[in-house]
Each structure stands twice: as structure tokens, then as C-alpha cells.
mmCIF file of C-alpha atoms and ligand atoms in Angstrom:
data_model
loop_
_atom_site.group_PDB
_atom_site.id
_atom_site.type_symbol
_atom_site.label_atom_id
_atom_site.label_comp_id
_atom_site.label_asym_id
_atom_site.label_seq_id
_atom_site.Cartn_x
_atom_site.Cartn_y
_atom_site.Cartn_z
ATOM 1 C CA MET A 23 -5.629 -0.595 -16.616
ATOM 2 C CA GLU A 24 -2.084 -0.019 -16.320
ATOM 3 C CA ARG A 25 -1.402 0.557 -12.556
ATOM 4 C CA SER A 26 1.545 -1.701 -11.687
ATOM 5 C CA TRP A 27 4.702 -1.501 -13.635
ATOM 6 C CA LEU A 28 7.039 -3.705 -12.341
ATOM 7 C CA PHE A 29 10.980 -4.132 -13.087
ATOM 8 C CA VAL A 30 12.598 -7.030 -13.718
ATOM 9 C CA PRO A 31 16.444 -7.308 -13.964
ATOM 10 C CA GLY A 32 16.759 -8.817 -17.336
ATOM 11 C CA ASP A 33 19.277 -11.147 -16.590
ATOM 12 C CA SER A 34 17.876 -13.074 -14.057
ATOM 13 C CA GLU A 35 15.478 -16.107 -15.215
ATOM 14 C CA ARG A 36 14.325 -16.357 -11.947
ATOM 15 C CA LYS A 37 12.910 -12.947 -11.200
ATOM 16 C CA MET A 38 11.485 -13.032 -14.601
ATOM 17 C CA THR A 39 9.663 -16.382 -13.496
ATOM 18 C CA LYS A 40 8.446 -14.846 -10.587
ATOM 19 C CA ALA A 41 7.279 -11.799 -11.681
ATOM 20 C CA ALA A 42 4.649 -13.205 -13.872
ATOM 21 C CA ALA A 43 2.866 -14.555 -10.655
ATOM 22 C CA SER A 44 3.203 -10.809 -9.531
ATOM 23 C CA GLY A 45 0.154 -9.645 -10.557
ATOM 24 C CA ALA A 46 1.903 -6.494 -12.010
ATOM 25 C CA ASP A 47 -0.306 -4.825 -14.790
ATOM 26 C CA VAL A 48 3.196 -4.353 -17.056
ATOM 27 C CA LEU A 49 6.494 -5.853 -16.628
ATOM 28 C CA ILE A 50 9.189 -4.177 -17.389
ATOM 29 C CA LEU A 51 12.043 -6.538 -17.875
ATOM 30 C CA ASP A 52 15.337 -4.235 -18.005
ATOM 31 C CA LEU A 53 18.578 -4.442 -20.324
ATOM 32 C CA GLU A 54 19.771 -0.895 -18.593
ATOM 33 C CA ASP A 55 20.948 -0.180 -15.022
ATOM 34 C CA SER A 56 20.102 -3.252 -13.132
ATOM 35 C CA VAL A 57 21.909 -5.269 -15.700
ATOM 36 C CA ALA A 58 26.165 -5.449 -15.560
ATOM 37 C CA ALA A 59 27.690 -4.753 -18.735
ATOM 38 C CA GLU A 60 29.051 -8.036 -19.359
ATOM 39 C CA ASN A 61 25.770 -9.661 -19.007
ATOM 40 C CA THR A 62 24.060 -7.504 -21.225
ATOM 41 C CA ALA A 63 24.351 -10.079 -24.325
ATOM 42 C CA THR A 64 22.895 -13.037 -22.356
ATOM 43 C CA ALA A 65 20.159 -10.874 -21.026
ATOM 44 C CA ARG A 66 18.942 -9.747 -24.664
ATOM 45 C CA GLY A 67 18.549 -13.686 -25.438
ATOM 46 C CA LEU A 68 16.966 -14.306 -21.790
ATOM 47 C CA VAL A 69 14.252 -11.506 -22.408
ATOM 48 C CA ARG A 70 13.670 -12.552 -25.969
ATOM 49 C CA GLU A 71 13.194 -15.806 -25.297
ATOM 50 C CA TYR A 72 10.978 -14.957 -22.166
ATOM 51 C CA LEU A 73 8.522 -12.687 -24.651
ATOM 52 C CA GLN A 74 8.358 -15.243 -26.966
ATOM 53 C CA SER A 75 7.308 -17.779 -23.982
ATOM 54 C CA ARG A 76 4.687 -15.569 -23.341
ATOM 55 C CA PRO A 77 2.484 -14.630 -26.243
ATOM 56 C CA ASP A 78 -0.660 -14.126 -24.561
ATOM 57 C CA ARG A 79 -0.262 -10.417 -22.870
ATOM 58 C CA GLU A 80 -4.086 -10.209 -22.058
ATOM 59 C CA ALA A 81 -3.157 -10.137 -18.313
ATOM 60 C CA GLN A 82 -0.149 -8.796 -18.248
ATOM 61 C CA LYS A 83 1.871 -6.553 -20.545
ATOM 62 C CA LEU A 84 5.611 -7.194 -21.180
ATOM 63 C CA TRP A 85 7.457 -3.898 -22.220
ATOM 64 C CA VAL A 86 11.599 -3.940 -21.958
ATOM 65 C CA ARG A 87 13.885 -1.203 -20.937
ATOM 66 C CA ILE A 88 16.423 -0.643 -23.234
ATOM 67 C CA ASN A 89 19.491 1.540 -22.751
ATOM 68 C CA PRO A 90 19.849 4.908 -23.916
ATOM 69 C CA LEU A 91 19.532 6.052 -27.204
ATOM 70 C CA THR A 92 23.022 7.823 -26.866
ATOM 71 C CA THR A 93 24.742 4.707 -26.804
ATOM 72 C CA PRO A 94 25.498 1.934 -29.279
ATOM 73 C CA MET A 95 23.856 -0.601 -27.152
ATOM 74 C CA ALA A 96 20.037 0.672 -27.937
ATOM 75 C CA LEU A 97 20.348 -0.671 -31.501
ATOM 76 C CA ASP A 98 21.751 -3.996 -29.866
ATOM 77 C CA ASP A 99 19.013 -4.191 -27.584
ATOM 78 C CA LEU A 100 16.289 -3.693 -30.163
ATOM 79 C CA ALA A 101 17.666 -6.041 -32.472
ATOM 80 C CA GLY A 102 18.208 -8.541 -29.575
ATOM 81 C CA VAL A 103 14.539 -8.551 -28.336
ATOM 82 C CA MET A 104 12.196 -7.188 -30.974
ATOM 83 C CA SER A 105 11.267 -10.860 -32.649
ATOM 84 C CA GLY A 106 9.479 -11.527 -29.122
ATOM 85 C CA GLY A 107 7.143 -9.056 -29.926
ATOM 86 C CA PRO A 108 7.428 -6.516 -26.786
ATOM 87 C CA ASP A 109 4.249 -4.380 -25.928
ATOM 88 C CA GLY A 110 6.147 -1.245 -25.445
ATOM 89 C CA ILE A 111 9.850 -0.072 -24.754
ATOM 90 C CA LEU A 112 10.720 2.140 -21.786
ATOM 91 C CA LEU A 113 13.451 4.497 -22.903
ATOM 92 C CA PRO A 114 15.913 5.901 -20.450
ATOM 93 C CA LYS A 115 17.718 9.437 -20.424
ATOM 94 C CA PRO A 116 16.199 10.723 -23.170
ATOM 95 C CA GLU A 117 17.846 14.268 -24.431
ATOM 96 C CA THR A 118 14.875 15.704 -26.253
ATOM 97 C CA ALA A 119 11.215 14.635 -26.789
ATOM 98 C CA ALA A 120 12.189 13.793 -30.500
ATOM 99 C CA ASP A 121 13.990 10.847 -29.118
ATOM 100 C CA VAL A 122 10.593 9.054 -29.365
ATOM 101 C CA VAL A 123 10.386 9.901 -32.604
ATOM 102 C CA THR A 124 13.612 8.523 -33.552
ATOM 103 C CA LEU A 125 12.720 5.552 -31.478
ATOM 104 C CA GLY A 126 9.533 4.991 -33.446
ATOM 105 C CA HIS A 127 11.441 5.230 -36.959
ATOM 106 C CA TYR A 128 13.493 2.290 -35.441
ATOM 107 C CA LEU A 129 10.709 0.280 -33.896
ATOM 108 C CA ASP A 130 9.218 0.544 -37.465
ATOM 109 C CA ALA A 131 12.161 -1.082 -39.000
ATOM 110 C CA PHE A 132 12.459 -4.099 -36.428
ATOM 111 C CA GLU A 133 8.406 -4.788 -36.833
ATOM 112 C CA ALA A 134 8.963 -4.672 -40.854
ATOM 113 C CA ALA A 135 11.908 -7.061 -40.053
ATOM 114 C CA SER A 136 10.114 -9.364 -37.418
ATOM 115 C CA GLY A 137 6.770 -9.679 -38.969
ATOM 116 C CA LEU A 138 4.784 -7.404 -36.373
ATOM 117 C CA GLU A 139 1.719 -5.131 -37.143
ATOM 118 C CA ARG A 140 3.558 -1.847 -37.603
ATOM 119 C CA GLY A 141 2.979 0.917 -35.530
ATOM 120 C CA THR A 142 2.020 -1.652 -32.294
ATOM 121 C CA THR A 143 4.918 -1.504 -30.174
ATOM 122 C CA ARG A 144 4.668 1.262 -27.866
ATOM 123 C CA ILE A 145 6.463 3.514 -25.840
ATOM 124 C CA MET A 146 7.164 5.542 -22.700
ATOM 125 C CA PRO A 147 10.125 7.940 -21.642
ATOM 126 C CA VAL A 148 11.690 7.967 -18.425
ATOM 127 C CA ALA A 149 11.708 11.688 -19.590
ATOM 128 C CA THR A 150 13.658 13.957 -16.568
ATOM 129 C CA GLU A 151 16.993 11.837 -16.292
ATOM 130 C CA THR A 152 18.873 14.178 -18.089
ATOM 131 C CA ALA A 153 18.915 17.822 -17.678
ATOM 132 C CA LEU A 154 18.580 18.924 -21.420
ATOM 133 C CA GLY A 155 15.690 16.154 -21.130
ATOM 134 C CA MET A 156 14.297 18.561 -18.188
ATOM 135 C CA PHE A 157 13.542 21.049 -20.760
ATOM 136 C CA HIS A 158 11.660 19.140 -23.131
ATOM 137 C CA LEU A 159 8.801 18.071 -20.672
ATOM 138 C CA GLY A 160 6.435 20.019 -22.683
ATOM 139 C CA ALA A 161 7.312 18.756 -25.840
ATOM 140 C CA TYR A 162 5.597 15.570 -26.541
ATOM 141 C CA ARG A 163 2.565 16.130 -27.702
ATOM 142 C CA GLY A 164 1.777 14.967 -31.121
ATOM 143 C CA LEU A 165 5.088 13.284 -31.821
ATOM 144 C CA THR A 166 4.517 9.967 -32.144
ATOM 145 C CA PRO A 167 1.279 7.590 -31.938
ATOM 146 C CA ARG A 168 3.421 5.183 -30.055
ATOM 147 C CA LEU A 169 3.746 7.134 -27.021
ATOM 148 C CA SER A 170 1.473 5.895 -24.325
ATOM 149 C CA GLY A 171 2.900 7.561 -21.206
ATOM 150 C CA LEU A 172 5.716 9.642 -19.597
ATOM 151 C CA THR A 173 7.591 8.375 -16.550
ATOM 152 C CA TRP A 174 10.408 10.001 -14.156
ATOM 153 C CA GLY A 175 13.401 9.172 -12.205
ATOM 154 C CA ALA A 176 15.032 10.971 -9.829
ATOM 155 C CA GLU A 177 18.501 9.199 -9.553
ATOM 156 C CA ASP A 178 20.023 9.338 -12.756
ATOM 157 C CA LEU A 179 18.918 13.134 -12.884
ATOM 158 C CA ALA A 180 20.755 13.795 -9.551
ATOM 159 C CA ALA A 181 23.906 11.879 -11.226
ATOM 160 C CA ALA A 182 23.558 13.820 -14.274
ATOM 161 C CA LEU A 183 23.839 16.741 -12.132
ATOM 162 C CA GLY A 184 26.787 15.763 -10.196
ATOM 163 C CA ALA A 185 24.611 16.043 -7.300
ATOM 164 C CA GLY A 186 25.846 14.352 -3.928
ATOM 165 C CA THR A 187 21.928 13.423 -3.137
ATOM 166 C CA ASN A 188 18.380 13.814 -4.330
ATOM 167 C CA ARG A 189 16.860 14.599 -1.126
ATOM 168 C CA GLY A 190 17.150 17.575 1.443
ATOM 169 C CA ALA A 191 17.876 16.835 5.208
ATOM 170 C CA ASP A 192 14.227 16.154 5.847
ATOM 171 C CA GLY A 193 14.777 13.258 3.597
ATOM 172 C CA ALA A 194 11.810 14.712 0.982
ATOM 173 C CA TYR A 195 13.287 15.290 -2.573
ATOM 174 C CA SER A 196 14.433 18.472 -3.140
ATOM 175 C CA HIS A 197 12.999 21.203 -5.127
ATOM 176 C CA THR A 198 14.542 19.872 -8.338
ATOM 177 C CA TYR A 199 13.178 16.678 -8.410
ATOM 178 C CA GLU A 200 10.181 17.601 -7.117
ATOM 179 C CA MET A 201 10.140 19.546 -10.260
ATOM 180 C CA ALA A 202 10.656 17.050 -12.344
ATOM 181 C CA ARG A 203 7.974 14.937 -10.762
ATOM 182 C CA SER A 204 5.340 17.994 -11.942
ATOM 183 C CA LEU A 205 6.602 18.654 -15.140
ATOM 184 C CA CYS A 206 6.257 15.143 -15.716
ATOM 185 C CA LEU A 207 2.505 15.118 -14.748
ATOM 186 C CA LEU A 208 2.327 18.306 -16.549
ATOM 187 C CA GLY A 209 4.039 16.818 -19.797
ATOM 188 C CA ALA A 210 2.018 13.924 -20.067
ATOM 189 C CA VAL A 211 -1.522 15.366 -19.534
ATOM 190 C CA ALA A 212 -0.344 18.154 -22.241
ATOM 191 C CA ALA A 213 0.731 15.374 -24.491
ATOM 192 C CA GLY A 214 -2.785 13.611 -23.802
ATOM 193 C CA VAL A 215 -1.024 9.969 -22.514
ATOM 194 C CA ALA A 216 -0.722 8.887 -18.972
ATOM 195 C CA ALA A 217 1.891 10.077 -16.269
ATOM 196 C CA ILE A 218 3.523 6.876 -14.381
ATOM 197 C CA ASP A 219 4.981 8.276 -10.907
ATOM 198 C CA THR A 220 8.586 6.921 -10.422
ATOM 199 C CA ILE A 221 9.727 4.060 -7.923
ATOM 200 C CA THR A 222 9.892 3.968 -4.090
ATOM 201 C CA GLY A 223 13.292 2.555 -3.358
ATOM 202 C CA ASP A 224 12.899 1.285 -0.139
ATOM 203 C CA PHE A 225 10.748 -1.947 -0.940
ATOM 204 C CA ARG A 226 10.548 -3.111 2.899
ATOM 205 C CA ASP A 227 8.451 0.213 4.069
ATOM 206 C CA LYS A 228 4.928 -1.074 3.038
ATOM 207 C CA ASP A 229 3.517 2.320 4.456
ATOM 208 C CA LEU A 230 5.889 4.386 2.661
ATOM 209 C CA ILE A 231 4.843 3.366 -0.674
ATOM 210 C CA GLU A 232 1.456 3.321 0.520
ATOM 211 C CA ARG A 233 1.975 6.999 1.314
ATOM 212 C CA GLU A 234 3.798 7.744 -1.740
ATOM 213 C CA THR A 235 1.068 5.609 -4.222
ATOM 214 C CA GLN A 236 -1.715 7.426 -2.896
ATOM 215 C CA ASP A 237 -0.190 11.260 -3.023
ATOM 216 C CA GLY A 238 0.946 10.678 -7.084
ATOM 217 C CA ARG A 239 -2.415 9.355 -7.640
ATOM 218 C CA ARG A 240 -4.267 12.303 -5.883
ATOM 219 C CA LEU A 241 -1.953 14.509 -8.146
ATOM 220 C CA GLY A 242 -3.087 12.540 -11.312
ATOM 221 C CA PHE A 243 -0.708 9.645 -11.861
ATOM 222 C CA ARG A 244 -2.175 7.145 -13.283
ATOM 223 C CA GLY A 245 0.144 3.977 -12.167
ATOM 224 C CA LYS A 246 3.547 3.374 -10.368
ATOM 225 C CA ILE A 247 6.456 1.846 -10.879
ATOM 226 C CA ALA A 248 7.435 -0.926 -8.673
ATOM 227 C CA ILE A 249 11.041 -2.443 -7.763
ATOM 228 C CA HIS A 250 9.925 -5.300 -5.718
ATOM 229 C CA PRO A 251 6.773 -8.082 -5.878
ATOM 230 C CA ASP A 252 5.661 -7.054 -2.380
ATOM 231 C CA GLN A 253 4.733 -3.306 -3.822
ATOM 232 C CA VAL A 254 2.487 -4.268 -6.689
ATOM 233 C CA GLU A 255 -0.532 -5.547 -4.709
ATOM 234 C CA ILE A 256 -0.047 -1.870 -2.760
ATOM 235 C CA ILE A 257 0.018 -0.149 -6.463
ATOM 236 C CA ASN A 258 -2.861 -1.956 -7.755
ATOM 237 C CA ARG A 259 -4.978 -1.695 -4.618
ATOM 238 C CA ALA A 260 -4.232 2.555 -4.609
ATOM 239 C CA PHE A 261 -5.369 2.812 -7.903
ATOM 240 C CA ASN A 262 -8.531 1.249 -7.786
ATOM 241 C CA PRO A 263 -11.511 3.445 -7.133
ATOM 242 C CA THR A 264 -13.204 2.622 -3.838
ATOM 243 C CA GLU A 265 -16.503 1.952 -3.658
ATOM 244 C CA ALA A 266 -17.153 5.590 -2.064
ATOM 245 C CA GLU A 267 -15.144 7.285 -4.490
ATOM 246 C CA LEU A 268 -17.537 5.576 -7.116
ATOM 247 C CA ALA A 269 -20.829 6.313 -5.126
ATOM 248 C CA HIS A 270 -19.865 9.928 -4.394
ATOM 249 C CA ALA A 271 -19.013 10.182 -8.313
ATOM 250 C CA ARG A 272 -22.150 8.822 -9.624
ATOM 251 C CA ARG A 273 -24.323 10.962 -7.229
ATOM 252 C CA ILE A 274 -22.178 14.337 -8.770
ATOM 253 C CA VAL A 275 -22.937 12.916 -12.186
ATOM 254 C CA ALA A 276 -26.611 12.470 -11.057
ATOM 255 C CA ALA A 277 -27.095 15.745 -9.447
ATOM 256 C CA PHE A 278 -25.802 17.596 -12.989
ATOM 257 C CA ALA A 279 -28.032 15.612 -14.972
ATOM 258 C CA ALA A 280 -31.326 16.254 -12.590
ATOM 259 C CA ALA A 281 -30.588 20.242 -11.745
ATOM 260 C CA GLY A 282 -29.547 20.670 -16.122
ATOM 261 C CA THR A 283 -27.548 23.630 -14.952
ATOM 262 C CA GLY A 284 -23.658 24.201 -14.686
ATOM 263 C CA THR A 285 -23.421 24.757 -11.226
ATOM 264 C CA VAL A 286 -25.043 22.518 -8.555
ATOM 265 C CA GLY A 287 -25.140 22.405 -4.751
ATOM 266 C CA LEU A 288 -24.531 18.786 -3.275
ATOM 267 C CA ASP A 289 -23.868 18.410 0.709
ATOM 268 C CA GLY A 290 -22.930 21.979 1.024
ATOM 269 C CA GLN A 291 -20.262 22.454 -1.751
ATOM 270 C CA MET A 292 -20.779 24.296 -4.868
ATOM 271 C CA LEU A 293 -19.905 21.599 -7.603
ATOM 272 C CA ASP A 294 -19.100 23.217 -11.429
ATOM 273 C CA MET A 295 -17.861 21.510 -14.617
ATOM 274 C CA PRO A 296 -14.135 20.684 -13.333
ATOM 275 C CA HIS A 297 -15.967 18.396 -10.639
ATOM 276 C CA LEU A 298 -18.305 16.852 -12.873
ATOM 277 C CA LYS A 299 -15.511 16.111 -15.107
ATOM 278 C CA GLN A 300 -13.618 14.796 -12.422
ATOM 279 C CA ALA A 301 -16.570 12.553 -11.442
ATOM 280 C CA GLN A 302 -16.883 11.445 -15.043
ATOM 281 C CA ASN A 303 -12.857 10.623 -15.654
ATOM 282 C CA LEU A 304 -13.158 8.409 -12.198
ATOM 283 C CA LEU A 305 -16.167 6.427 -13.586
ATOM 284 C CA ALA A 306 -14.413 6.241 -16.883
ATOM 285 C CA ALA A 307 -11.495 4.663 -15.527
ATOM 286 C CA ALA A 308 -13.344 2.451 -13.288
ATOM 287 C CA LYS A 309 -15.124 0.442 -16.602
HETATM 288 N N1 COA B 10 11.051 -9.240 -10.029
HETATM 289 C C1 COA B 10 10.609 -10.420 -9.805
HETATM 290 N N2 COA B 10 11.046 -10.841 -8.643
HETATM 291 C C2 COA B 10 11.880 -10.360 -7.451
HETATM 292 C C3 COA B 10 12.018 -9.083 -7.979
HETATM 293 C C4 COA B 10 11.302 -8.556 -9.394
HETATM 294 N N3 COA B 10 11.631 -7.217 -9.145
HETATM 295 N N4 COA B 10 12.862 -8.471 -6.607
HETATM 296 C C5 COA B 10 12.610 -9.748 -5.502
HETATM 297 N N5 COA B 10 11.887 -10.806 -6.342
HETATM 298 C C6 COA B 10 12.364 -12.300 -6.171
HETATM 299 C C7 COA B 10 13.268 -12.585 -5.825
HETATM 300 O O1 COA B 10 14.008 -13.053 -6.723
HETATM 301 C C8 COA B 10 13.075 -13.334 -4.144
HETATM 302 O O2 COA B 10 12.654 -14.453 -4.741
HETATM 303 P P1 COA B 10 13.450 -15.759 -4.447
HETATM 304 O O3 COA B 10 13.507 -16.076 -3.156
HETATM 305 O O4 COA B 10 12.634 -17.096 -4.748
HETATM 306 O O5 COA B 10 14.789 -15.543 -4.824
HETATM 307 C C9 COA B 10 11.748 -12.821 -3.740
HETATM 308 O O6 COA B 10 11.270 -12.011 -4.607
HETATM 309 C C10 COA B 10 12.152 -11.978 -2.737
HETATM 310 O O7 COA B 10 12.929 -11.267 -2.587
HETATM 311 P P2 COA B 10 14.040 -10.126 -1.634
HETATM 312 O O8 COA B 10 14.744 -11.336 -1.120
HETATM 313 O O9 COA B 10 13.056 -9.607 -0.541
HETATM 314 O O10 COA B 10 14.701 -9.279 -2.765
HETATM 315 P P3 COA B 10 15.919 -9.440 -3.107
HETATM 316 O O11 COA B 10 17.142 -8.971 -2.190
HETATM 317 O O12 COA B 10 16.208 -10.571 -3.870
HETATM 318 O O13 COA B 10 15.943 -8.282 -4.121
HETATM 319 C C11 COA B 10 16.291 -6.353 -5.255
HETATM 320 C C12 COA B 10 16.261 -7.100 -3.981
HETATM 321 C C13 COA B 10 16.135 -4.927 -5.123
HETATM 322 C C14 COA B 10 17.655 -6.808 -5.638
HETATM 323 C C15 COA B 10 15.373 -6.634 -6.345
HETATM 324 O O14 COA B 10 13.842 -6.291 -5.724
HETATM 325 C C16 COA B 10 15.693 -6.208 -7.797
HETATM 326 O O15 COA B 10 15.876 -6.617 -8.440
HETATM 327 N N6 COA B 10 14.463 -5.716 -8.091
HETATM 328 C C17 COA B 10 14.636 -4.731 -9.243
HETATM 329 C C18 COA B 10 15.671 -4.019 -9.578
HETATM 330 C C19 COA B 10 15.544 -3.011 -11.073
HETATM 331 O O16 COA B 10 15.263 -3.485 -12.313
HETATM 332 N N7 COA B 10 16.203 -1.952 -11.091
HETATM 333 C C20 COA B 10 16.147 -1.041 -12.338
HETATM 334 C C21 COA B 10 14.831 0.377 -12.448
HETATM 335 S S1 COA B 10 15.048 1.096 -10.872
HETATM 336 MG MG1 MG B 11 18.654 4.618 -14.415
#
């Protein structure tokens, strides 16, 4: 399961070391926005060495966020880290869905150059960070088997739009960013991949991340990005189905099996195929 995705600045050996023990299902070693431009070259070397020092990825996957394909840094990032065999590449600021195809071709070449098995490096775009990218959220289906998820971000989109803020007076995301979140979810499901929810920036507020994680899970997100180790445990717990949920799902499956019909009554509620499917999904995800 890939519930928690912890961002770790790629120029910080200390944080990379700490992150290994965070319990995060995935680390995203960052070469983009959390690294100052003058440290990028150093960060590439540190990230490559870190990847090479951790060949066993059973308990924790190691991804790398590169710079956008619209910058010359993207290829230099890949050249710097691919020999470490990252499990996946997080692609920021895509302009179109076809960016994942371009990245896939780059990965074909770098995998060959590094003796890695062809096609094994996965891709997840941060698909809502440019205005044009927003119009491509329904276009990710079938482009490359490397695609393993879609995620979204509200900060860079606001910057791209020249917006002073991405929130309304009540502190909640404005419509544009709620739309980005929904379209990310819909686009991921349409493409048959996992939707991964964005960061909660206020890392001291445990109640806030708990609420935002639960909210995302109810909507259909399969995981969430963290920026601080303290957020990881909360995310992991929130995405684990509770015993009560599992027991309820088993009762629904059993009720349909016993009835042999397309619709059944359980606890005074009408259940039909979507309920059975939800129950089966929950039980399958828990395996
Ligand atoms: N990964 C690994 N370790 C982290 C971490 C992270 N994302 N964030 C914090 N830590 C470590 C710190 O180094 C510190 O360890 P130390 O005391 O041994 O040095 C410990 O956890 C507690 O950190 P804390 O003091 O609470 O926070 P901070 O002020 O050091 O760091 C941030 C705050 C926001 C700078 C830091 O959490 C961070 O770098 N987050 C990731 C940012 C990022 O990647 N952004 C890009 C995507 S939006
Ligand atoms: Mg950014």
C-alpha cells in the first residue's frame, strides 16, 4: 500500500537519514522547489548516493521529484539520479498529459544506460500546477504503463495564475483549487491509477491533517503527501480500514451472496451493485 508519501529535501542528508525511519510508505527525494538552485548539483549527488545505499525497497519506496520538463534541469536531474534506480519519478508542473509520454521515453534511455529493467521506473505527475495542465486532467488514460498515480498541488497553480492566495476569507480552498482536487481524483480514476491527495502545509496542527486525510479518503483518494515526519503516522492510520469498516464490508458481501439478487436490504438500508463494489474494493485494498 502506498498511503503516505513523505517529501524530503534532496540537499539534506540529515532529513534523508531521518526519513528512512519515518514509517512513510514512499519517500519523495526532492530536487525541485525545496532545494535552492545553487544546491541542485550537490543534491543530485546526495540523492543518487542515498538511492544506492538503500537497494532494498520492500518496506519503503524511494521516488525522486525532478524539475519540470520545461526546464533544462529535468534531464540533468535524471542523468544525476537514475543510476540509483529510483522506484518512480514525481513530475511537477506538466503542461499537457503527453508530458508523461516524453518522460517515459527519457526513462527508457536512462534505464538502458544504467542497466535497469526497462519500464520499471514509475511516473506520477503533480497534474494541476499549470493552467494548461488543468485542461488535461481527463487525458492520462492509456498513455504509458509507467503511470501509477495522479496528485495535485494548490501552491504552484496559484502562482501560475497570479493569484494572491488560493484560499477564501473562511480559510478554505477557493473554487479553482477545489476543482483542481476534484479533477485530479476524477482523472486518476479515469486513467485507472491512484489519486494521491496534496500536502497539509501546517505541520504542527495534528487535528487539521487528520481531518484533511479522512476527508480525502472519503472522496476516494488512496494516499496523501506529507511534508513532515509527524504527519506520516496519521496518514497511515487514516488509510487503514478500521475493523468496523471491514466487518461491515464482509456483512454486505455475505448478504449479497446469501440473497443471490442484485439488491438486498441490510439494517433497513437498500443496497445494490455500487455498495457491493465498494465493499469488495475495501476488502481487496485491505489485503
Ligand atoms: N523529512 C525528514 N526529516 C524531516 C522532515 C522531512 N520532510 N521535516 C523535518 N524533519 C526532521 C528535522 O530535520 C528534525 O530533525 P532534527 O531535529 O534531528 O534535525 C525533526 O524532523 C523535527 O523537525 P522540526 O524541527 O519539527 O521541523 P523543521 O523546522 O526542522 O522543518 C520543514 C520544517 C517544513 C522545513 C521540514 O519539515 C521540511 O523540510 N519539509 C519538507 C519540505 C519539502 O520537501 N517541500 C517540498 C514539497 S511541498
Ligand atoms: Mg512546487
